[in-house]
Tab-separated table of C-alpha atoms in Angstrom:
chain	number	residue	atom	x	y	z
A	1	UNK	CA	0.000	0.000	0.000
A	2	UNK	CA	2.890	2.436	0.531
A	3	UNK	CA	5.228	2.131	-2.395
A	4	UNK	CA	3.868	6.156	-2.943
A	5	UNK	CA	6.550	7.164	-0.103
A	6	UNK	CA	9.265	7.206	-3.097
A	7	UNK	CA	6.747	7.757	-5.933
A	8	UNK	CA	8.642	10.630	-6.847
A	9	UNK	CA	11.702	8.835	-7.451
A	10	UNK	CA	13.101	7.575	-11.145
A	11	UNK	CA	13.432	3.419	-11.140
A	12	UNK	CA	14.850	1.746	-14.122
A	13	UNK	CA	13.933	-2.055	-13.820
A	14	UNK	CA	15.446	-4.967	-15.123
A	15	UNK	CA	13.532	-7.563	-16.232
A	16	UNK	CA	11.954	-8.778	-13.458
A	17	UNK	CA	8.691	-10.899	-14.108
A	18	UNK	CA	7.086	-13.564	-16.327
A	19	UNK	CA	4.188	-13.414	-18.395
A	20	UNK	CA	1.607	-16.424	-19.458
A	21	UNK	CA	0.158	-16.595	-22.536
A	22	UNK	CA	-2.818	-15.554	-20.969
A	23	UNK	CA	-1.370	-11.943	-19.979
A	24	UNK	CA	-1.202	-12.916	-16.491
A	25	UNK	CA	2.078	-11.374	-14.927
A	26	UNK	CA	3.829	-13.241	-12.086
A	27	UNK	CA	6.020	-10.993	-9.623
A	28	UNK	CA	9.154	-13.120	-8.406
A	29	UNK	CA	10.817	-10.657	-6.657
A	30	UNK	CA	14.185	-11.031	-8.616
A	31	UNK	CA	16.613	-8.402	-8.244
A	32	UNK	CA	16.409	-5.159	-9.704
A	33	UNK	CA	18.422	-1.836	-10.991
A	34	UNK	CA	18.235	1.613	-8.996
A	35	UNK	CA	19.316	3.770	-12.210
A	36	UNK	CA	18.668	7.317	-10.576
A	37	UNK	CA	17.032	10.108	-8.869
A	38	UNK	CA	15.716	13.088	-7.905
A	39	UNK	CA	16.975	15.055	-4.933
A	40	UNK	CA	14.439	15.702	-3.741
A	41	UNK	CA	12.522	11.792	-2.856
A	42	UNK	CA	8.823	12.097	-1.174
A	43	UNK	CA	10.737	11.407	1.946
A	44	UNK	CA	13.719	13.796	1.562
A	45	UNK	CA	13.179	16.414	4.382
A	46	UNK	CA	13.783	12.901	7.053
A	47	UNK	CA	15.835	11.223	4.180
A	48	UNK	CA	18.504	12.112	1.486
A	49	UNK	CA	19.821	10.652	-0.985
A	50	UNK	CA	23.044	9.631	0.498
A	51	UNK	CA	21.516	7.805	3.000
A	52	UNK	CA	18.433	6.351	1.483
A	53	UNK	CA	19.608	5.068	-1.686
A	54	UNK	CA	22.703	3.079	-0.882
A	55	UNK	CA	20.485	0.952	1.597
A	56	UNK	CA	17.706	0.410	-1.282
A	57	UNK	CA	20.274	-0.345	-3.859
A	58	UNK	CA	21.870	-2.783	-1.038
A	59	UNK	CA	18.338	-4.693	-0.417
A	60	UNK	CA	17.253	-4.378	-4.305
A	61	UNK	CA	20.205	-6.392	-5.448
A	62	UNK	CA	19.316	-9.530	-3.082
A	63	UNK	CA	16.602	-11.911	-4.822
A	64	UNK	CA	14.982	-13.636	-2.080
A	65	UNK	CA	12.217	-16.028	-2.756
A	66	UNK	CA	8.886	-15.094	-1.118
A	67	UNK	CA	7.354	-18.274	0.315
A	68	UNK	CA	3.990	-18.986	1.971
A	69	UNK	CA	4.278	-18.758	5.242
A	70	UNK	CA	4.031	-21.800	6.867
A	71	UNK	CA	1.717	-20.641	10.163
A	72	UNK	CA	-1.140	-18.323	9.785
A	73	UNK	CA	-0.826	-15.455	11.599
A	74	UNK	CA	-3.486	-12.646	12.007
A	75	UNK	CA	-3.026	-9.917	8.643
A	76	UNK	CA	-0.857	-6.834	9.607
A	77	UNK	CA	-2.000	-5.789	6.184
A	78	UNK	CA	-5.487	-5.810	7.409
A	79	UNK	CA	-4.625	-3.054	10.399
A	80	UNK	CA	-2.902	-0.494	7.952
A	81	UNK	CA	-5.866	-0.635	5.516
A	82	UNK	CA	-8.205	-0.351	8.594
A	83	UNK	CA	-5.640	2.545	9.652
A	84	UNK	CA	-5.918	4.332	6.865
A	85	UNK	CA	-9.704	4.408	6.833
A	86	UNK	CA	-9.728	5.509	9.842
A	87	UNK	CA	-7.645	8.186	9.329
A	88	UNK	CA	-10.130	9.305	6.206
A	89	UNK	CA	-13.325	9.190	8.085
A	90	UNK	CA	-15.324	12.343	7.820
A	91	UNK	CA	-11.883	14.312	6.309
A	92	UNK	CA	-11.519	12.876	2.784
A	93	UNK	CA	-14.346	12.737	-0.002
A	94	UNK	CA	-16.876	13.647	2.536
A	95	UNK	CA	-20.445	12.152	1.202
A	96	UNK	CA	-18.674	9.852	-0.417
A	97	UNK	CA	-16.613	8.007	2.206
A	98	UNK	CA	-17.306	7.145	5.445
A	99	UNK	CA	-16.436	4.947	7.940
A	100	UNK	CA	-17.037	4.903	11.463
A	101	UNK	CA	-16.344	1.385	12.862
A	102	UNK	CA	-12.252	1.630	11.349
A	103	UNK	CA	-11.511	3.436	14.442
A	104	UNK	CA	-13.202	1.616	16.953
A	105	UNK	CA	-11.735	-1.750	15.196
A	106	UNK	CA	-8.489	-0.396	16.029
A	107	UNK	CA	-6.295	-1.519	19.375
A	108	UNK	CA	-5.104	1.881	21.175
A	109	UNK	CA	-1.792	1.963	19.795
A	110	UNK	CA	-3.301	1.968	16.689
A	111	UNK	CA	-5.639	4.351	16.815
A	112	UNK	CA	-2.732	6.886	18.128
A	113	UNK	CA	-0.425	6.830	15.028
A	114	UNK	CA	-4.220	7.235	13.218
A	115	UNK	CA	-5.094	10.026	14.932
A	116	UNK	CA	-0.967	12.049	13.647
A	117	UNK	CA	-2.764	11.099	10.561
A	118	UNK	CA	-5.752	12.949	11.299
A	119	UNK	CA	-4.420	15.861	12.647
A	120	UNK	CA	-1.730	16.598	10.150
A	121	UNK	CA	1.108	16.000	13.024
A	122	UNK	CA	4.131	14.929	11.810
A	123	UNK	CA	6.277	12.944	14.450
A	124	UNK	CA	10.074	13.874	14.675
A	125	UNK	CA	11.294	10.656	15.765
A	126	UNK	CA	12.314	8.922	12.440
A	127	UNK	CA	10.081	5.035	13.381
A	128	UNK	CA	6.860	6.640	13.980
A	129	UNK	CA	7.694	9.055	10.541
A	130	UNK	CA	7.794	6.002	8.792
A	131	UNK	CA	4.416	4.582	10.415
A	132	UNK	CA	2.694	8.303	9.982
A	133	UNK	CA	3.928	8.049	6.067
A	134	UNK	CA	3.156	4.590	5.177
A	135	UNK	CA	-0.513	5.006	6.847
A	136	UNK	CA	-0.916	9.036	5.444
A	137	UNK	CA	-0.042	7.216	1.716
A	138	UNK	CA	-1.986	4.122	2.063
A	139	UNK	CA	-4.940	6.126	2.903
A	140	UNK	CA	-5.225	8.262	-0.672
A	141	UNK	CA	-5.346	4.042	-2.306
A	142	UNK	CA	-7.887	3.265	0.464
A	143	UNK	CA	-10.945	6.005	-0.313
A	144	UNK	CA	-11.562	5.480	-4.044
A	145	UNK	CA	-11.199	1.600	-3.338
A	146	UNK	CA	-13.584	1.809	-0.612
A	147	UNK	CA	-16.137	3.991	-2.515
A	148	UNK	CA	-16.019	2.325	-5.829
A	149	UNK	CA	-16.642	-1.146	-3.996
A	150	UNK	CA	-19.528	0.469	-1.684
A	151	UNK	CA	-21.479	2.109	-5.067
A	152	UNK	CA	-21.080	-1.403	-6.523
A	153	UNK	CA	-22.640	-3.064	-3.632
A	154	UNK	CA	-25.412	-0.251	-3.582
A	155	UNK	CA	-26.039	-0.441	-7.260
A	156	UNK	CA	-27.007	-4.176	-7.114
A	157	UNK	CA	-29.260	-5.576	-4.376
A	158	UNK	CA	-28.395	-9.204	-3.408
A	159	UNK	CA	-29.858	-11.161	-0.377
A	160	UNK	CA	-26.754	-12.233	0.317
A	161	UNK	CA	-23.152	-10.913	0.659
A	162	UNK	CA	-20.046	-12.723	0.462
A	163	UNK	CA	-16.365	-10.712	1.628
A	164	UNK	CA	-13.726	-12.856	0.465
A	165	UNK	CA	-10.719	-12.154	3.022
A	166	UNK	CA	-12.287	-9.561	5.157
A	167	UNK	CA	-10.129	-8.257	7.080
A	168	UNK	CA	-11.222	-5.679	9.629
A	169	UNK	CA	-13.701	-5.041	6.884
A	170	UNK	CA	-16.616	-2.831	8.764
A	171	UNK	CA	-19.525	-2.905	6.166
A	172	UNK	CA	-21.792	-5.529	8.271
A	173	UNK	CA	-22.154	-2.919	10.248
A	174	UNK	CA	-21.900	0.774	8.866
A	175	UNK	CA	-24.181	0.314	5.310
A	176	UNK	CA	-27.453	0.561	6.295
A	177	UNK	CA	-27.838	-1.396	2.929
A	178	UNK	CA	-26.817	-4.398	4.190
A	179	UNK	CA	-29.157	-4.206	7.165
A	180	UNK	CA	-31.672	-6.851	5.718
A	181	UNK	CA	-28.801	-8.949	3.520
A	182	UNK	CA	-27.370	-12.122	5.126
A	183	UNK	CA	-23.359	-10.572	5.303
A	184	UNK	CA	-20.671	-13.633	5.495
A	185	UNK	CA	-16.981	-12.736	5.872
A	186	UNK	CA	-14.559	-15.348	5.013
A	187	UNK	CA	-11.272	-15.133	6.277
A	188	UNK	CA	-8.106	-17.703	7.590
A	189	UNK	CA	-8.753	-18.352	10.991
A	190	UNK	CA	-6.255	-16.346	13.114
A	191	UNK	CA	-7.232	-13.330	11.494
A	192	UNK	CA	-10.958	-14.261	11.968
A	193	UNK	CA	-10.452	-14.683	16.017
A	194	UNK	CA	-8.324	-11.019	15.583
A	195	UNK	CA	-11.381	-9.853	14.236
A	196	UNK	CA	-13.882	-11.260	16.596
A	197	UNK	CA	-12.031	-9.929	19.384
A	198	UNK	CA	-11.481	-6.484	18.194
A	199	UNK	CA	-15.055	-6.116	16.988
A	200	UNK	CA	-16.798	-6.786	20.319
A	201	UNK	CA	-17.753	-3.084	21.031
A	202	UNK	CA	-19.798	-2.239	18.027
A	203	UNK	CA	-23.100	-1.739	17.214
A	204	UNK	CA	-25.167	-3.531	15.244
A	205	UNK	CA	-26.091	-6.687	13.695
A	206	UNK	CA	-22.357	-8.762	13.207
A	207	UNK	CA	-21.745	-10.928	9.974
A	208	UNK	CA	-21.688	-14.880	9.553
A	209	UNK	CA	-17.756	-15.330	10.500
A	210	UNK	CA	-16.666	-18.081	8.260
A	211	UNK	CA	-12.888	-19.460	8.932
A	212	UNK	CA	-11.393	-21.093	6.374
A	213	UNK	CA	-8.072	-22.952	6.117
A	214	UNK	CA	-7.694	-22.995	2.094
A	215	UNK	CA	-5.024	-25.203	2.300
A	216	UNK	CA	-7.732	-27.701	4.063
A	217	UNK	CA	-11.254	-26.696	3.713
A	218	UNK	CA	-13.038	-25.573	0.464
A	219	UNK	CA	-15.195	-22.222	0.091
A	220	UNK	CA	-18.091	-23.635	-0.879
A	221	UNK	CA	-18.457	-26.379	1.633
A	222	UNK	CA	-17.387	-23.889	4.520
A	223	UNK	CA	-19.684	-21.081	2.862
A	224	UNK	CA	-22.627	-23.699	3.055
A	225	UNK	CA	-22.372	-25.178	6.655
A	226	UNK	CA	-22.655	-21.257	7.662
A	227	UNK	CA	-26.167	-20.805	6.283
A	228	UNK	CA	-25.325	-19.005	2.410
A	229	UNK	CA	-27.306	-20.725	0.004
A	230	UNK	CA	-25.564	-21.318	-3.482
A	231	UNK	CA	-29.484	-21.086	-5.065
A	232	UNK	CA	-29.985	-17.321	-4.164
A	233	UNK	CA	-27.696	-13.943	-5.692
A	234	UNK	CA	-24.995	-13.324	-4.252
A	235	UNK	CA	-22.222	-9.928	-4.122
A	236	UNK	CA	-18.989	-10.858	-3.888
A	237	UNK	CA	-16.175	-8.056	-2.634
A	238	UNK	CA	-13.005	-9.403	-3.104
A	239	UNK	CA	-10.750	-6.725	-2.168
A	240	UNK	CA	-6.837	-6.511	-1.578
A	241	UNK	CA	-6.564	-10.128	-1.446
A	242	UNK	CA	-5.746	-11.066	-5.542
A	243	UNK	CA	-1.998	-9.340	-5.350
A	244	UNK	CA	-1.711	-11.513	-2.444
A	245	UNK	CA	-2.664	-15.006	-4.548
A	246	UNK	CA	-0.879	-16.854	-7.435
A	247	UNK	CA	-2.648	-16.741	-10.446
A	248	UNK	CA	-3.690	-20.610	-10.251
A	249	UNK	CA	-5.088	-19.343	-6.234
A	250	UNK	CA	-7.598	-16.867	-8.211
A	251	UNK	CA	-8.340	-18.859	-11.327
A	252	UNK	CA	-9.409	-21.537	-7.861
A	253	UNK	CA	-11.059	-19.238	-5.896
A	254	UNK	CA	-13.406	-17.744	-8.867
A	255	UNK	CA	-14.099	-21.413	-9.897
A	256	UNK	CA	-15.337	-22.077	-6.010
A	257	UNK	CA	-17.296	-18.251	-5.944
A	258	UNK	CA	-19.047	-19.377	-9.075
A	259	UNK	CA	-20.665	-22.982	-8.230
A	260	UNK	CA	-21.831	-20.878	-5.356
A	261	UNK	CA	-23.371	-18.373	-7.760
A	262	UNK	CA	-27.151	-18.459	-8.675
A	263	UNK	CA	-27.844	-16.240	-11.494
A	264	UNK	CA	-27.908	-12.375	-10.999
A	265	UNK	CA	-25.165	-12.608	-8.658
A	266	UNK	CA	-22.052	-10.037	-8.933
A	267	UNK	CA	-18.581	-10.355	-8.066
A	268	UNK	CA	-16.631	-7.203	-7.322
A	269	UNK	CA	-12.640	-7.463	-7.644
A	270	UNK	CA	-10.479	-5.454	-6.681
A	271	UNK	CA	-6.528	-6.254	-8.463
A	272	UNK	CA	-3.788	-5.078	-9.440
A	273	UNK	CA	-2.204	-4.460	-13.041
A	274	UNK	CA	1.391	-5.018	-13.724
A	275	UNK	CA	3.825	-2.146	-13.280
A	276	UNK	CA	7.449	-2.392	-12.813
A	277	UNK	CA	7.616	0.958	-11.180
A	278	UNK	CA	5.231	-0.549	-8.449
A	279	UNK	CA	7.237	-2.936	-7.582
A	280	UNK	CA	10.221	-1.153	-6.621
A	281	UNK	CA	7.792	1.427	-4.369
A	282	UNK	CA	7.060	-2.058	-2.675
A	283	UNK	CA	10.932	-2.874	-2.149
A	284	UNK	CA	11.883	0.353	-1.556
A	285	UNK	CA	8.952	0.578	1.712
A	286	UNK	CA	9.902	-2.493	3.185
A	287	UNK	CA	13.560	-1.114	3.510
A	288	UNK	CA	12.659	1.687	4.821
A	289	UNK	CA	10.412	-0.444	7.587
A	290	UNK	CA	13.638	-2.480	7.673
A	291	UNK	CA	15.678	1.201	8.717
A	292	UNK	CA	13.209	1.111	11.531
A	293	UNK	CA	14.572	-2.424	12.845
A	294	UNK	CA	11.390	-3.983	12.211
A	295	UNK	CA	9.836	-5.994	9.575
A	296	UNK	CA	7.624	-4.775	6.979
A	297	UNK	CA	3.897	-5.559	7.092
A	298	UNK	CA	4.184	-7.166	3.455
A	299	UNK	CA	7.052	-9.689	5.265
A	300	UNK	CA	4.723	-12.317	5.378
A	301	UNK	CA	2.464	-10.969	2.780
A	302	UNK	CA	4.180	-10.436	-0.359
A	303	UNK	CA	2.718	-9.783	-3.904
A	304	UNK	CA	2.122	-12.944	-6.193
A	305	UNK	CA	0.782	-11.951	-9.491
A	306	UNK	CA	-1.180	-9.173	-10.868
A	307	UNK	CA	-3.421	-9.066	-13.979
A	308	UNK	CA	-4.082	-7.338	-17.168
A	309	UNK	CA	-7.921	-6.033	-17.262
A	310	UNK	CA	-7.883	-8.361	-20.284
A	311	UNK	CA	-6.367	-11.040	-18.250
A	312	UNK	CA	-8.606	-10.759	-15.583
A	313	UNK	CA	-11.819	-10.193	-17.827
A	314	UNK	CA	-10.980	-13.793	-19.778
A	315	UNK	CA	-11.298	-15.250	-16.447
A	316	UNK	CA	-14.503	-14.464	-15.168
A	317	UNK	CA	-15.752	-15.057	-18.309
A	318	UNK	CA	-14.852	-18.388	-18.343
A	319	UNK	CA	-17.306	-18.697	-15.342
A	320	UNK	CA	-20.367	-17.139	-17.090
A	321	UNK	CA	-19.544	-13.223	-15.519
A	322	UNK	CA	-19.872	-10.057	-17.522
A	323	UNK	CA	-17.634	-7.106	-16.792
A	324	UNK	CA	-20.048	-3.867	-16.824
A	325	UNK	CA	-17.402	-1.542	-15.145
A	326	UNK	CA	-13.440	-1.683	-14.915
A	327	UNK	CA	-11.809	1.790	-13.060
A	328	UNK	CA	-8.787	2.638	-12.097
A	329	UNK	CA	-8.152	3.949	-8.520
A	330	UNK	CA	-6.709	7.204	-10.291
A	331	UNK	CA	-9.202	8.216	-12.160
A	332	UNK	CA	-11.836	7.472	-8.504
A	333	UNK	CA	-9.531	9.410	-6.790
A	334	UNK	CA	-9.894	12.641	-9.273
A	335	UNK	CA	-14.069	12.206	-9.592
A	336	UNK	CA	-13.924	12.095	-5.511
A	337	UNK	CA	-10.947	15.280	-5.083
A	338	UNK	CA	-8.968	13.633	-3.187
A	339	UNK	CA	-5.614	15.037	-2.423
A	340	UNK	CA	-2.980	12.548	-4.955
A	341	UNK	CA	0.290	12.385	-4.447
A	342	UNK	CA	0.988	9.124	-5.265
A	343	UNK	CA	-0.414	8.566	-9.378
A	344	UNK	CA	1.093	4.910	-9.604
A	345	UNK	CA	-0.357	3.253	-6.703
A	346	UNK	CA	-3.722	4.715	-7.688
A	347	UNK	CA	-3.253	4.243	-11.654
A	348	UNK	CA	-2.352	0.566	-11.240
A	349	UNK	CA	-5.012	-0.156	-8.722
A	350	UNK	CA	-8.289	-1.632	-10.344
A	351	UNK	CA	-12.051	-2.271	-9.293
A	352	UNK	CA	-13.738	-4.657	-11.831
A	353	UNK	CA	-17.419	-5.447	-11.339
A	354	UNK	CA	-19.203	-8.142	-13.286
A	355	UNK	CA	-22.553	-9.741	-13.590
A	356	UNK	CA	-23.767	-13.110	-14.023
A	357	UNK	CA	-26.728	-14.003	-16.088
């Protein structure tokens, strides 16, 4: 979420992914080339050149393989979106975006680096600049996803609701739309009890928590001992989890969504197209976590593929889906006015919705 901390840099990549046949491009995290840049980096009042760049160009040049990991731990990914939410309610896109239960989902640590955020103070000491920056960037990506996903789900009224990887996801609760749809949120397990735990204080009606194990259980089959019925419409929001998947995980996962599709369901996507640029941002935020002497939230979490629009249009309609919209975050961002700072995050980030007869 916060490769726009360098975004003003100038990356020169080597070639450093493969591409199917089918346009799908698979990240590999191979080394890569800092060529050159600016003076004056997103970052530079904290961080020059001369010490910035020499540690990137150290990290960049060591291909590491990303691996699963092999315990499931609760999503650190999942508190920065839910940060940076947060720190939008009721000051960005106001009307548009909204959401009330990101703070409250928050632990109080949390909610203090939020709150910087919020009131535009910048923290001298150089860990919690890093923290105020990553959530401060990750929040311009986080609005126009959130909005496009929430007209989508407004625009088309299912009885039920399906959020693939939830998160600290707060819709069950805060879209009076949803008030009489059966909401399920399926997550892995450890994040799931994070959830339940953290979610104990609000309001409102809570969703059909569904754990599943994917390397054990199958979607369907968990979906259906919760109470979703595979003969009834159903809106999927699959959002932030794709990058996260290897192509062959999402070709699965849409196969599994769409036996449990009746007609006049929709599926709502949200992915990631292939930029080179992008993926240095990504290196180049994890090293500066790394300067902090921790570990990056995407440690555990790293990028698998990401897909062309025609890519990712082929392959819901091999499953009987029809795209009827396909925006980039970018142009969201400009019809909302939010503040952009950081065009390639928000260019290369994609909502795709799509119908089935």
């Amino acid at each position: 979420m916060a490769e726009g901390l360098i975004s003003e840099s100038t990356f020169e990549p080597t070639p450093a992914t493969s591409r199917r046949a089918d346009g799908v491009l698979i990240c590999r995290r191979p080394g890569v080339a800092l060529c050159s840049h600016r003076e004056r980096p997103y970052l530079s009042p904290l961080l020059g050149p001369a010490t910035l760049y020499p540690r990137l160009q150290k990290r960049m040049h060591q291909p590491t393989e990303e691996a699963m990991p092999k315990t499931l731990q609760a999503s650190r990914t999942a508190v920065l979106v839910c940060q940076g939410r947060a720190a939008a309610d009721g000051l960005i896109a106001a009307g548009r975006f909204t959401d009330p239960t990101a703070m409250p989902l928050l632990r109080p640590e949390e909610r203090e680096l939020v709150q910087w955020v919020r009131d535009g103070v910048i923290p001298r000491q150089w860990r919690q600049r890093v923290d105020y920056e990553t959530v401060r960037a990750n929040t311009e990506v986080i609005v126009p996803r959130t909005a496009a996903i929430d007209d989508a789900v407004r625009a088309h009224r299912s009885p039920q609701l399906v959020i693939l990887g939830a998160g600290l996801d707060g819709r069950a609760w805060r879209m009076p739309e949803l008030a009489d749809v059966a909401v399920f949120e399926v997550d892995q397990p450890a994040s799931q009890q994070d959830k339940r735990e953290r979610a104990a204080g609000l309001f409102g009606s809570p969703p059909t928590f569904v754990p599943v194990d994917f390397r054990h259980e199958r979607l369907g089959e968990a979906l259906a001992a919760a109470g979703h019925r595979a003969d009834q419409a159903t809106t999927w929001i699959w959002e932030g989890v794709v990058p996260y998947l290897t192509a062959a995980e999402v070709a699965a996962t849409v196969t599994a969504l769409a036996a449990c599709s009746a007609p006049n369901s929709r599926l709502i996507v949200n992915y990631q197209t292939p930029a080179g640029i992008a993926k240095l941002g990504r290196l180049a935020a994890r090293a500066l976590m790394a300067s902090t002497g921790r570990s990056s939230v995407w440690a555990n979490e790293p990028w698998r593929s990401t897909w062309t629009p025609e890519a990712m249009t082929r392959l819901l309609a091999r499953h009987g889906y029809t795209v009827t919209s396909d925006e980039d975050l970018l142009g969201t961002a400009g019809a909302l006015a939010v503040p952009i700072r950081h065009r390639i995050s928000l260019r290369h980030g994609r909502v795709m919705v799509a119908d089935r007869a």
